[in-house]
JSON list of C-alpha atoms in Angstrom, two decimals:
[
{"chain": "A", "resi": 8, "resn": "UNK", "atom": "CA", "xyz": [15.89, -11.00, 7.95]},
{"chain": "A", "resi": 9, "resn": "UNK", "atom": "CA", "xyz": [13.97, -8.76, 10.45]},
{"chain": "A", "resi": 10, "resn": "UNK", "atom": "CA", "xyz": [10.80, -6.65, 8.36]},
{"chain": "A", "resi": 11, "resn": "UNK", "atom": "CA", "xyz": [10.28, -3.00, 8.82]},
{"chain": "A", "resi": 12, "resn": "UNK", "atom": "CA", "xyz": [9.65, -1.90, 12.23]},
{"chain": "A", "resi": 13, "resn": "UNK", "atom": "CA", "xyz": [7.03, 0.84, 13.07]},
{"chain": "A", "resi": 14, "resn": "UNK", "atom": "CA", "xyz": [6.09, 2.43, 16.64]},
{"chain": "A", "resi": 15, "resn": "UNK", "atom": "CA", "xyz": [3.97, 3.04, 18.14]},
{"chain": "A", "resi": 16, "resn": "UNK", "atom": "CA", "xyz": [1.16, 0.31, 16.64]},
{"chain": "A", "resi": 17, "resn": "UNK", "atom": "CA", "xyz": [-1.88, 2.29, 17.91]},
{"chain": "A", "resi": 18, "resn": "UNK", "atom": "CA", "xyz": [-2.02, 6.03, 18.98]},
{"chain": "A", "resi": 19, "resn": "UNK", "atom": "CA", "xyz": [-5.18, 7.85, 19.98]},
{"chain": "A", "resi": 20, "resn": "UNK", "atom": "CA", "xyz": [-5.16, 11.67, 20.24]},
{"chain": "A", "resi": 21, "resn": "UNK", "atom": "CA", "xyz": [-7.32, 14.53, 20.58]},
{"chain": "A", "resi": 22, "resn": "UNK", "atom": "CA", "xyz": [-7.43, 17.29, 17.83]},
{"chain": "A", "resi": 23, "resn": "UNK", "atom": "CA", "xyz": [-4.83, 19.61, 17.75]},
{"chain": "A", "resi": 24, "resn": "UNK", "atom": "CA", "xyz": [-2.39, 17.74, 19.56]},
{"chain": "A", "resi": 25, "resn": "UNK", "atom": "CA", "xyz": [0.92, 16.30, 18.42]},
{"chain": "A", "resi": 26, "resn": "UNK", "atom": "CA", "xyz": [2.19, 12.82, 17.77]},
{"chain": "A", "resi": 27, "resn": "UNK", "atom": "CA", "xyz": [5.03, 11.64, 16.11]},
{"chain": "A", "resi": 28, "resn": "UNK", "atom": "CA", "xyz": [5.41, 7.95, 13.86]},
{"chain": "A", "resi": 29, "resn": "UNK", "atom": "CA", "xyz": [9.02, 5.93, 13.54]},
{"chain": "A", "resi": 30, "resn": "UNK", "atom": "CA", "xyz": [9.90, 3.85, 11.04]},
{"chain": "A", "resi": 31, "resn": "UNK", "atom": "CA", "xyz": [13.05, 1.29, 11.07]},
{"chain": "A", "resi": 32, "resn": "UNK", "atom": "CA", "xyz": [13.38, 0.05, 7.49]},
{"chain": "A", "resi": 33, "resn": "UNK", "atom": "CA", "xyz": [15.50, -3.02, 6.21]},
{"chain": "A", "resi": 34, "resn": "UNK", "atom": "CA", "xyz": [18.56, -2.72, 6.39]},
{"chain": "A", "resi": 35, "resn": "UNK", "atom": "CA", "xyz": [20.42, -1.68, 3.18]},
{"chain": "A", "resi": 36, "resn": "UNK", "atom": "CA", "xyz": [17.54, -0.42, 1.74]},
{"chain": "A", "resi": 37, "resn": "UNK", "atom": "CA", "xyz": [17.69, 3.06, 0.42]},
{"chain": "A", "resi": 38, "resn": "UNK", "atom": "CA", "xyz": [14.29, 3.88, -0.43]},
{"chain": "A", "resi": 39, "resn": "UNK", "atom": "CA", "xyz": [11.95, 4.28, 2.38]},
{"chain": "A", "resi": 40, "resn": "UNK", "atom": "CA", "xyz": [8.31, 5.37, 1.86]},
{"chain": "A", "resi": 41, "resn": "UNK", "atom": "CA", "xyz": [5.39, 6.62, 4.04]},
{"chain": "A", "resi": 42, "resn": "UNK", "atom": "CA", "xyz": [2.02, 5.91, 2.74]},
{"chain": "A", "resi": 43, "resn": "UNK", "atom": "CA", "xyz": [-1.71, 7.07, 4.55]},
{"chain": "A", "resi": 44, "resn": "UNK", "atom": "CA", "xyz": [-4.16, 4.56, 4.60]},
{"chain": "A", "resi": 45, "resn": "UNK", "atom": "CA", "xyz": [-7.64, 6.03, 5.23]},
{"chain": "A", "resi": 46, "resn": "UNK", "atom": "CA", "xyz": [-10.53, 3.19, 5.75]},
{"chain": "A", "resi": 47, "resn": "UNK", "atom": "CA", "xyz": [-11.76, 1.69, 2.98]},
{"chain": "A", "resi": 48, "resn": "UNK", "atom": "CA", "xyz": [-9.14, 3.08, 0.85]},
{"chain": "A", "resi": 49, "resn": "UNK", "atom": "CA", "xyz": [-5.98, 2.00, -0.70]},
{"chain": "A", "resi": 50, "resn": "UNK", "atom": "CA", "xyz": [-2.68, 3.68, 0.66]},
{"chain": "A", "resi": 51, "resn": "UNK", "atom": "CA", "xyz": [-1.74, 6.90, -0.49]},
{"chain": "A", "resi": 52, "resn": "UNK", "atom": "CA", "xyz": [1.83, 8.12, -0.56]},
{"chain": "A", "resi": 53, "resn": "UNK", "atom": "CA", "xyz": [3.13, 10.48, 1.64]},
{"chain": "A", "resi": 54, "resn": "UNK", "atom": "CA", "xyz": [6.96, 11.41, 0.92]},
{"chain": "A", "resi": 55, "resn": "UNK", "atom": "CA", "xyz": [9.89, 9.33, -0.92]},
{"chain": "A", "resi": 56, "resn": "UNK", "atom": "CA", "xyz": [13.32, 9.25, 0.35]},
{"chain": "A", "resi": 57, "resn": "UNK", "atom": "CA", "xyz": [16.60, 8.05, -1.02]},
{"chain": "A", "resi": 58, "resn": "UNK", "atom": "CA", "xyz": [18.81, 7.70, 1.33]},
{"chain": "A", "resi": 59, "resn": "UNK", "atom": "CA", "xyz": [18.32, 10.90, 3.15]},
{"chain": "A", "resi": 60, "resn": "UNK", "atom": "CA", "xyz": [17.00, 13.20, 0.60]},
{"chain": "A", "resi": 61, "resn": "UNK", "atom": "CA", "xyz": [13.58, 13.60, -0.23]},
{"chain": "A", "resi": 62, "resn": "UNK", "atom": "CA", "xyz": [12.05, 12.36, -3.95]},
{"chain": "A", "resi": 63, "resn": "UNK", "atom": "CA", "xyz": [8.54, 12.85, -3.62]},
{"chain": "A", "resi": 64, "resn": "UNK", "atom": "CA", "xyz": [6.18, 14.90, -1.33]},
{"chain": "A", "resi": 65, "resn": "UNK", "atom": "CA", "xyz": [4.11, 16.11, -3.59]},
{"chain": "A", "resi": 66, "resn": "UNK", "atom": "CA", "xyz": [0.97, 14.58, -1.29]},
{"chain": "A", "resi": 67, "resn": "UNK", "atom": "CA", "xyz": [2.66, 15.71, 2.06]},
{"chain": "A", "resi": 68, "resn": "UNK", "atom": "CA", "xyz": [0.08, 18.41, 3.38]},
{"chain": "A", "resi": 69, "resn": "UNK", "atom": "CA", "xyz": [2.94, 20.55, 4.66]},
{"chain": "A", "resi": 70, "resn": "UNK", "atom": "CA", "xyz": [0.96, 22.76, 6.91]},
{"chain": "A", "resi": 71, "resn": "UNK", "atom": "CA", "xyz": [0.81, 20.06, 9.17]},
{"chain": "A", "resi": 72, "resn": "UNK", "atom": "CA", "xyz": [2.82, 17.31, 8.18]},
{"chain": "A", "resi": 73, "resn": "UNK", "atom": "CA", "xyz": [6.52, 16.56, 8.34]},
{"chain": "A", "resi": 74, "resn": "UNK", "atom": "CA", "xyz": [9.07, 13.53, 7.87]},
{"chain": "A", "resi": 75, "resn": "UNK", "atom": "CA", "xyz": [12.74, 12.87, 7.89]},
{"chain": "A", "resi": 76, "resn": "UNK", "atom": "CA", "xyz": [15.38, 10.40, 7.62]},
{"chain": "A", "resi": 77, "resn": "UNK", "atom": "CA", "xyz": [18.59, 11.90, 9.22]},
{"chain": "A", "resi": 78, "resn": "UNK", "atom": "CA", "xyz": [21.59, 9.81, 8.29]},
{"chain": "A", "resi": 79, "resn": "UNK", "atom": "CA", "xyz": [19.46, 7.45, 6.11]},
{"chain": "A", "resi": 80, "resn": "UNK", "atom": "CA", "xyz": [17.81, 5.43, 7.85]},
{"chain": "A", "resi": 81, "resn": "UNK", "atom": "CA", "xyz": [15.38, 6.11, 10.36]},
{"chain": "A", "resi": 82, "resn": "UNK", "atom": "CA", "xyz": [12.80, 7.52, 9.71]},
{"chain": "A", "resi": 83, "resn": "UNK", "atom": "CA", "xyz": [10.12, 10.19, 11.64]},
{"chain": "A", "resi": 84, "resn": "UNK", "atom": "CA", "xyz": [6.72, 11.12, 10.45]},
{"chain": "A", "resi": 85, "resn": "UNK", "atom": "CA", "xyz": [5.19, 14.18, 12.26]},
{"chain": "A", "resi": 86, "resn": "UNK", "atom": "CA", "xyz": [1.37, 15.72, 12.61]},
{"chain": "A", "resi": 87, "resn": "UNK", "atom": "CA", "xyz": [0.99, 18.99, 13.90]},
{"chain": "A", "resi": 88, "resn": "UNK", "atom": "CA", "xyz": [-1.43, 20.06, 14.41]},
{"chain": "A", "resi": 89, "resn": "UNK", "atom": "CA", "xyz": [-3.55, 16.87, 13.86]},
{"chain": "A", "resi": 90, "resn": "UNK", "atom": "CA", "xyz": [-7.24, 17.13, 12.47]},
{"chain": "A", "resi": 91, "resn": "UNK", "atom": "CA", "xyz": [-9.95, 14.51, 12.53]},
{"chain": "A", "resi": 92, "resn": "UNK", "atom": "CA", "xyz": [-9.47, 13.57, 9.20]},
{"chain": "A", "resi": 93, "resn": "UNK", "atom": "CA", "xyz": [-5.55, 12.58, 9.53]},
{"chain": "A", "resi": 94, "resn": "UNK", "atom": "CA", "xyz": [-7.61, 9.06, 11.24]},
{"chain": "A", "resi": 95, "resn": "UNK", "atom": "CA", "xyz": [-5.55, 6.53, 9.37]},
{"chain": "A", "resi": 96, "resn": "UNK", "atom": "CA", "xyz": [-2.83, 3.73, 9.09]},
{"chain": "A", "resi": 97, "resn": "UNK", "atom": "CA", "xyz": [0.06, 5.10, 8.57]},
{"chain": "A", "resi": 98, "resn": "UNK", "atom": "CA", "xyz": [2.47, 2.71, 6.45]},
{"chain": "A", "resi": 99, "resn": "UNK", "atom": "CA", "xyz": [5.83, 2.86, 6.36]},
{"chain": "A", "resi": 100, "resn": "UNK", "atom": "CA", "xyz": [7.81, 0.54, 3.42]},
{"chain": "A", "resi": 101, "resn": "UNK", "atom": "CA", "xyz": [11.30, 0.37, 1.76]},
{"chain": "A", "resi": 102, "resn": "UNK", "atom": "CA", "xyz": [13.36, -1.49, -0.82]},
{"chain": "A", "resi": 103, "resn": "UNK", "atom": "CA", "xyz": [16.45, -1.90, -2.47]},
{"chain": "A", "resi": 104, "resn": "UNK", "atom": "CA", "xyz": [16.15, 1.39, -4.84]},
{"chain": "A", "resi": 105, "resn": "UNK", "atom": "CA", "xyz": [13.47, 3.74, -5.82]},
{"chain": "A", "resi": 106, "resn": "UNK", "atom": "CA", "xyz": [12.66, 1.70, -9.41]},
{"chain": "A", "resi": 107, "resn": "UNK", "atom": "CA", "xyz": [8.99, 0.01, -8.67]},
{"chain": "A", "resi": 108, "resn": "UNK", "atom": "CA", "xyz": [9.96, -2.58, -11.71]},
{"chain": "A", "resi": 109, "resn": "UNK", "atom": "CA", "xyz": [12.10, -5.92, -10.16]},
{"chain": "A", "resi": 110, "resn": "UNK", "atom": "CA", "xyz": [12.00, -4.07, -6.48]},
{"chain": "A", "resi": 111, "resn": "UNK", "atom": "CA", "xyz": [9.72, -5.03, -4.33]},
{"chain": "A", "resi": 112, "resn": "UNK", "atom": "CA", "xyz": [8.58, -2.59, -1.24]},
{"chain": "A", "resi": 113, "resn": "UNK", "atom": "CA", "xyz": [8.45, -3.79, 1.94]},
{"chain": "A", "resi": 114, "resn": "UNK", "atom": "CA", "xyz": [5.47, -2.73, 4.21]},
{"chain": "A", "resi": 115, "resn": "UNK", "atom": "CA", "xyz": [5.56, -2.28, 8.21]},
{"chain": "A", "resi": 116, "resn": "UNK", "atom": "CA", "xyz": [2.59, -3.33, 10.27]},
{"chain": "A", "resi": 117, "resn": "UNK", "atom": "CA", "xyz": [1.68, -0.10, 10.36]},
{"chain": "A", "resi": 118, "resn": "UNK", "atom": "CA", "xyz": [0.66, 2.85, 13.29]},
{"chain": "A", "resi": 119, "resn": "UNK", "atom": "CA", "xyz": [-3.46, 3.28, 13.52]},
{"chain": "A", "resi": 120, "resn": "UNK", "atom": "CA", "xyz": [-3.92, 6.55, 14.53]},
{"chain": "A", "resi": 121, "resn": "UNK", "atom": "CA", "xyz": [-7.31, 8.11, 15.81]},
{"chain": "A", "resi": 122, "resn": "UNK", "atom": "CA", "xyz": [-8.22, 11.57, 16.33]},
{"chain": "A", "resi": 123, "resn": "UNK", "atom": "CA", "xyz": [-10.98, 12.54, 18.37]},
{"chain": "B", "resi": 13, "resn": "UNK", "atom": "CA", "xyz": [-10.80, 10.66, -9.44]},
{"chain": "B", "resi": 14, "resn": "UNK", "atom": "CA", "xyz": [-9.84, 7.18, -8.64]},
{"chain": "B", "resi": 15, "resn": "UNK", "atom": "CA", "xyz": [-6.84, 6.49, -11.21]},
{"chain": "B", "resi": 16, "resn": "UNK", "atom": "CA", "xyz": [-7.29, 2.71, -10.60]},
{"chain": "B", "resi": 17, "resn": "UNK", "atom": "CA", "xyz": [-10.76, 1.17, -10.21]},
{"chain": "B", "resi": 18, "resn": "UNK", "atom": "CA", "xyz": [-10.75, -2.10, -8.36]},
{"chain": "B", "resi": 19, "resn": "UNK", "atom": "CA", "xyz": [-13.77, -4.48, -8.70]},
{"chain": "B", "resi": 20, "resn": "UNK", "atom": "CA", "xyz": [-15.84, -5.82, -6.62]},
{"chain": "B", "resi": 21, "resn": "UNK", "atom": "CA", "xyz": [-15.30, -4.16, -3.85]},
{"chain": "B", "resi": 22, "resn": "UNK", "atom": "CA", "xyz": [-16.74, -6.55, -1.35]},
{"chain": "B", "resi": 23, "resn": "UNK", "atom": "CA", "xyz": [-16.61, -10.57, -2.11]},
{"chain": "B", "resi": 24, "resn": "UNK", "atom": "CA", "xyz": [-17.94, -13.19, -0.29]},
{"chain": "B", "resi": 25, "resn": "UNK", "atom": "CA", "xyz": [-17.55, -16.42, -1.41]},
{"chain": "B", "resi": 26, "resn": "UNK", "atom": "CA", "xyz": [-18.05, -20.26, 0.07]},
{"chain": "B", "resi": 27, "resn": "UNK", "atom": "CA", "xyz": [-14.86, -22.41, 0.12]},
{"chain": "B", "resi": 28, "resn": "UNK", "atom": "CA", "xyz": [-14.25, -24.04, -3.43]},
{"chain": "B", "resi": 29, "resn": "UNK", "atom": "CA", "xyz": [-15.03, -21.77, -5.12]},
{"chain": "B", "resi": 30, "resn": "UNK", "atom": "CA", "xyz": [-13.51, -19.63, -8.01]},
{"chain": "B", "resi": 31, "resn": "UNK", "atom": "CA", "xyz": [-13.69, -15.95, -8.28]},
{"chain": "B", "resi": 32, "resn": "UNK", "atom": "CA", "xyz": [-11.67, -12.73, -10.18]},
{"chain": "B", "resi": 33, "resn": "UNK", "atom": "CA", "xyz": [-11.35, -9.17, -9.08]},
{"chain": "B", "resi": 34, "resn": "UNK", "atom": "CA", "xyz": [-10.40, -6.73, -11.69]},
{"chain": "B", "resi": 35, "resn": "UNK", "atom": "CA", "xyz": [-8.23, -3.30, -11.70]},
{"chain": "B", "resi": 36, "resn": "UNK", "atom": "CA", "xyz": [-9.17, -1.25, -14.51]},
{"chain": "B", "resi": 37, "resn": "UNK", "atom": "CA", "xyz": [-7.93, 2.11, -15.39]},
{"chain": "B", "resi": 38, "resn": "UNK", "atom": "CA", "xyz": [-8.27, 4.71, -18.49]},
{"chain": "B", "resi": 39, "resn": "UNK", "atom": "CA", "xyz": [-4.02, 5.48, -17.90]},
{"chain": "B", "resi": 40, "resn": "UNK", "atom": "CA", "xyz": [-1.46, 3.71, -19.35]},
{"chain": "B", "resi": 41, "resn": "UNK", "atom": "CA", "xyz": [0.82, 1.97, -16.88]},
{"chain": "B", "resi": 42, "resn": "UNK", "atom": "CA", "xyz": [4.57, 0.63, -17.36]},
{"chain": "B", "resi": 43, "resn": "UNK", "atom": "CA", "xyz": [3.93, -2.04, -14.64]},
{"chain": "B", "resi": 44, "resn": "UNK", "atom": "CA", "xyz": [1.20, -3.37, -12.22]},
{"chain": "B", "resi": 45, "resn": "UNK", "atom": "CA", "xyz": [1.57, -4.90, -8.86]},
{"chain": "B", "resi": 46, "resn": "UNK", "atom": "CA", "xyz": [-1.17, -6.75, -6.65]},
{"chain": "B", "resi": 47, "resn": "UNK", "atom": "CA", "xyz": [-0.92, -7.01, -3.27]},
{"chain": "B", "resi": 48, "resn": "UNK", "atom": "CA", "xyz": [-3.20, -8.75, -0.83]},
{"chain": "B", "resi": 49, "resn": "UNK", "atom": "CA", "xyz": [-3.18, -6.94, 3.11]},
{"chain": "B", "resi": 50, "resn": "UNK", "atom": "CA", "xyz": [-4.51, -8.86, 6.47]},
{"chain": "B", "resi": 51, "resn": "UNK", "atom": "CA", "xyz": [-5.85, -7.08, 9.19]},
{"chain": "B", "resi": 52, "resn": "UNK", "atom": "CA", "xyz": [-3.62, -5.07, 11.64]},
{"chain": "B", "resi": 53, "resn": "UNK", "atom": "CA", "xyz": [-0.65, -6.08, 8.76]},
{"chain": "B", "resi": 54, "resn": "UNK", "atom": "CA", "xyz": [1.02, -4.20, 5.92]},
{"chain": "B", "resi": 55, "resn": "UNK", "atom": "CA", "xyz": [0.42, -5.13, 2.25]},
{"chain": "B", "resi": 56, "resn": "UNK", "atom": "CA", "xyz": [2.43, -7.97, 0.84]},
{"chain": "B", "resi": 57, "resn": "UNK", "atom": "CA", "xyz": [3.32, -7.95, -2.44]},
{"chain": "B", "resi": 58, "resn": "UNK", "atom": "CA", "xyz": [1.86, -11.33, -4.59]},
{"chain": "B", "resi": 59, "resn": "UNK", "atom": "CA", "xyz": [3.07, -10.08, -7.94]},
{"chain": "B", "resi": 60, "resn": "UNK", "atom": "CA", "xyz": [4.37, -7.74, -10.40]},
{"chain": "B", "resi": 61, "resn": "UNK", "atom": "CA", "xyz": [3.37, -7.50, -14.23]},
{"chain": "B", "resi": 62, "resn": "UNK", "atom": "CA", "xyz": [5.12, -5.85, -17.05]},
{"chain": "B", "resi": 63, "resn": "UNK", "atom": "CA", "xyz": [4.51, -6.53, -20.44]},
{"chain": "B", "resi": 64, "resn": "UNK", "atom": "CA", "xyz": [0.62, -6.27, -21.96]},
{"chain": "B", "resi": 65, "resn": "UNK", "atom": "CA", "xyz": [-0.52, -9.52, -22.20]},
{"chain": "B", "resi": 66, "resn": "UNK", "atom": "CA", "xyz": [1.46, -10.92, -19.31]},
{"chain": "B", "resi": 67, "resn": "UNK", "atom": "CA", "xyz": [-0.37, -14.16, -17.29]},
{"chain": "B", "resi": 68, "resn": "UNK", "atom": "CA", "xyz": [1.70, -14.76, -14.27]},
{"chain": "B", "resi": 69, "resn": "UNK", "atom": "CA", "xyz": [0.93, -17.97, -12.12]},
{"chain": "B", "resi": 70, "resn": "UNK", "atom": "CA", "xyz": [1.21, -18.36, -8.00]},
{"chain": "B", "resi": 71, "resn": "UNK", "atom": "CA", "xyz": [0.17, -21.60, -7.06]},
{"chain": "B", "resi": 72, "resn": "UNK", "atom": "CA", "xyz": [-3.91, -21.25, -7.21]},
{"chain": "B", "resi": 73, "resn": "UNK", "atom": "CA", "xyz": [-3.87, -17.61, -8.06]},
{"chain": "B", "resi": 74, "resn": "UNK", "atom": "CA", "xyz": [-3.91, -16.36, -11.85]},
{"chain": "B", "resi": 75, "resn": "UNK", "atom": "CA", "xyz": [-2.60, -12.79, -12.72]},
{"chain": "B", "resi": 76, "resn": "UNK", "atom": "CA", "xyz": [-2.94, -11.06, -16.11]},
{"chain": "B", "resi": 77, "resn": "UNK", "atom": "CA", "xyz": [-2.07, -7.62, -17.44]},
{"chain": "B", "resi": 78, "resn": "UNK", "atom": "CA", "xyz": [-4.22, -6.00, -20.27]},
{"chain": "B", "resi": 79, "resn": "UNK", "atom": "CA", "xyz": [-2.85, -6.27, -24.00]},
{"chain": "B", "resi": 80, "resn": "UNK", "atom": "CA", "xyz": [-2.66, -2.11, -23.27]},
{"chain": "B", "resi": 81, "resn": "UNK", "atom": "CA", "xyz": [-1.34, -2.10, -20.06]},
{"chain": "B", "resi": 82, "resn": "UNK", "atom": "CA", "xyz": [-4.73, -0.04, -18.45]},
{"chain": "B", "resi": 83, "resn": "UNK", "atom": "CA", "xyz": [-5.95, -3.02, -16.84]},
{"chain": "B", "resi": 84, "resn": "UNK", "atom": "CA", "xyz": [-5.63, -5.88, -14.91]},
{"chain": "B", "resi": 85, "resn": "UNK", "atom": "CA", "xyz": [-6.91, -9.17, -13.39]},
{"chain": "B", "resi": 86, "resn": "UNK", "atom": "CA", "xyz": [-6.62, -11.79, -10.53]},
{"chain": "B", "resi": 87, "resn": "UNK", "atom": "CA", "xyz": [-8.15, -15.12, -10.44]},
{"chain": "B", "resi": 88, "resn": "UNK", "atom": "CA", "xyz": [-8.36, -17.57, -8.17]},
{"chain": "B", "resi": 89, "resn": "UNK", "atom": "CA", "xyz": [-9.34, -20.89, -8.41]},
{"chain": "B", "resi": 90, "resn": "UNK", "atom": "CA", "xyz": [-10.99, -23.42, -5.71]},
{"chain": "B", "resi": 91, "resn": "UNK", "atom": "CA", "xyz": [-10.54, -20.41, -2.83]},
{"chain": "B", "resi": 92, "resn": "UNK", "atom": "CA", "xyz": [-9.36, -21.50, 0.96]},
{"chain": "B", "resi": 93, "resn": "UNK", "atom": "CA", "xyz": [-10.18, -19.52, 3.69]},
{"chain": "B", "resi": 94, "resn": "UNK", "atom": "CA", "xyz": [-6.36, -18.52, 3.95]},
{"chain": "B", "resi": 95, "resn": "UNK", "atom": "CA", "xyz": [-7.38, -16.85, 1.00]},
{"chain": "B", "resi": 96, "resn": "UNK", "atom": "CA", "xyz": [-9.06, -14.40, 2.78]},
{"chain": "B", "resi": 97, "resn": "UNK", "atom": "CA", "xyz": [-7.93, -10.22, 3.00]},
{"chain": "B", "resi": 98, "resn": "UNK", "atom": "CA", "xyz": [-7.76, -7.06, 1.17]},
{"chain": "B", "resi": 99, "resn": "UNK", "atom": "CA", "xyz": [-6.52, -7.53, -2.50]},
{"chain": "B", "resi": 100, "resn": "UNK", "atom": "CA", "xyz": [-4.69, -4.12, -3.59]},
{"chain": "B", "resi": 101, "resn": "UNK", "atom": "CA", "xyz": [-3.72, -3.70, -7.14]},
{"chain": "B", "resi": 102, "resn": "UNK", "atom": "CA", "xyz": [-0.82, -1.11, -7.64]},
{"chain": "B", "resi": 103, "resn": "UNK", "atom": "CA", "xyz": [0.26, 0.86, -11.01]},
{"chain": "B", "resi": 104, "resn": "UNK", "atom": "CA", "xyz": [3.56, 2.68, -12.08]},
{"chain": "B", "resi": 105, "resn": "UNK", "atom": "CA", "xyz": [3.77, 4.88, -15.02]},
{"chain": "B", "resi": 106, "resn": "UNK", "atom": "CA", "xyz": [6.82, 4.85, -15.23]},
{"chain": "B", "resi": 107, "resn": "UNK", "atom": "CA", "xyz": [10.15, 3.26, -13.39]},
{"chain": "B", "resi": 108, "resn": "UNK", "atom": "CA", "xyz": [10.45, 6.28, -11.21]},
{"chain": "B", "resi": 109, "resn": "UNK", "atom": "CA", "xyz": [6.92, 7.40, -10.49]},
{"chain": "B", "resi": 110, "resn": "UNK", "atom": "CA", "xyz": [5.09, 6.69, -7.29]},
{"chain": "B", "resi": 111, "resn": "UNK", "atom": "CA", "xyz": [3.07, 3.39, -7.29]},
{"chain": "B", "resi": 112, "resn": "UNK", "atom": "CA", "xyz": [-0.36, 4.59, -6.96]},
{"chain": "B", "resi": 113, "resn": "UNK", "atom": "CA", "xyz": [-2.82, 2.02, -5.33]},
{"chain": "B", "resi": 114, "resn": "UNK", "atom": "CA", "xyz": [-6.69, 1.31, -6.28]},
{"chain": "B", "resi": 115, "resn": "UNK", "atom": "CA", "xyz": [-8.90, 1.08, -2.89]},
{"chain": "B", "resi": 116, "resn": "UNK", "atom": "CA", "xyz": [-9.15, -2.74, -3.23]},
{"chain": "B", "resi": 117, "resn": "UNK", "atom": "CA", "xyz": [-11.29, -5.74, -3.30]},
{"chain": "B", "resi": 118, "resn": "UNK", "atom": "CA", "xyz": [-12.34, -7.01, 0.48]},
{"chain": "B", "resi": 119, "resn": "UNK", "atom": "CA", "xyz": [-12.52, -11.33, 0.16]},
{"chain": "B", "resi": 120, "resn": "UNK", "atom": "CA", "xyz": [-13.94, -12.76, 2.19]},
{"chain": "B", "resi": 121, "resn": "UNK", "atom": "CA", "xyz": [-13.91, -17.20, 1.76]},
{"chain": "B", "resi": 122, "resn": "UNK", "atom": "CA", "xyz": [-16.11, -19.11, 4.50]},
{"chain": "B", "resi": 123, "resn": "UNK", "atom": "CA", "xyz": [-15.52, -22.82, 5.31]}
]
């Protein structure tokens, strides 16, 4: 069974710019998740979705920071503009269902992205 | 605030040996998850716990949830150096809440 894909795995950008994360999840899983992970830190989450609709983004700073999932399963994580503190690992995971009891989330490899 | 507190931070430890890292927390949580991370990877998931009290074996690894359900441990005995990574516990309040993650415990076992 293939894991969750994530491109690009490394992206360097200056301040202000643009960039744009994508996330392939397994397949028939509904939830997909997009966690931060700064250095030295444990991964923070981003945004829920179910399906395509959006559960959580209470931590989403959405001055700057978008994310979708048109028809369900792709997904796209957006920064713009990005700020020297959005350096991270961005994470992208999924599973079966939303419930964190008896379903188990799947992590990507992950896109580091610096900001200079 | 750091909901979860994960302890040590930093471990270094000679082959053989047995250690535990802890996850503590002053919230009440309806299930805890450890995870253990590799460089350049995502975090894999070793383990969920459930009920207070709860020991849960993996081969050489030993997990147990707190009679309350604020903390947990992981122990493992006679480390490799396989062993080594980023050990990330994980807590739900409740079924449908985010899981939120402590900042982990960085192991380190030399041959």
């Amino acid at each position: 069974e293939a894991g969750v894909a994530q491109s690009p795995r490394y992206k360097i950008i200056e301040k202000r710019q643009s960039v744009a994360f994508w996330c392939n999840p397994i397949s028939g899983h509904a939830t997909l998740y997009w966690y931060q992970q700064i250095l030295g830190q444990g991964p923070k989450l981003l945004i829920q979705f179910q399906n395509n609709g959006v559960v959580d983004d209470s931590q989403l700073p959405k001055d700057r920071f978008s994310a979708e999932r048109l028809k369900g399963v792709d997904s796209t994580l957006k920064i713009q503009p990005a700020k020297l503190e959005d350096s991270a690992v961005y994470l992208c995971a999924s599973s079966v269902s939303g419930q964190v009891s008896g379903n188990e989330q799947f992590f990507g490899p992950g896109t580091r992205l610096t900001v200079l | 605030t750091q909901l979860l507190e994960q302890s040590p931070q930093f471990l270094s430890i000679q082959e053989g040996e047995n250690l535990t890292v802890y996850c503590n927390s002053s919230s009440v949580f309806s299930s805890l998850q450890w995870y253990r991370q590799e460089p350049g990877e995502g975090p894999v998931l070793l383990v969920t716990v459930v009920t207070g009290g709860e020991v849960k074996k993996l081969k050489r690894l030993t997990f147990q949830f707190g009679d309350a359900r604020k903390d947990s441990s992981l122990h493992i005995t006679a480390a490799q150096t396989g062993d080594t990574g980023l050990y990330l516990c994980a807590g739900a309040k409740s079924g449908n809440t985010p899981l939120v993650f402590g900042k982990g415990t960085r192991l380190s076992v030399i041959a």
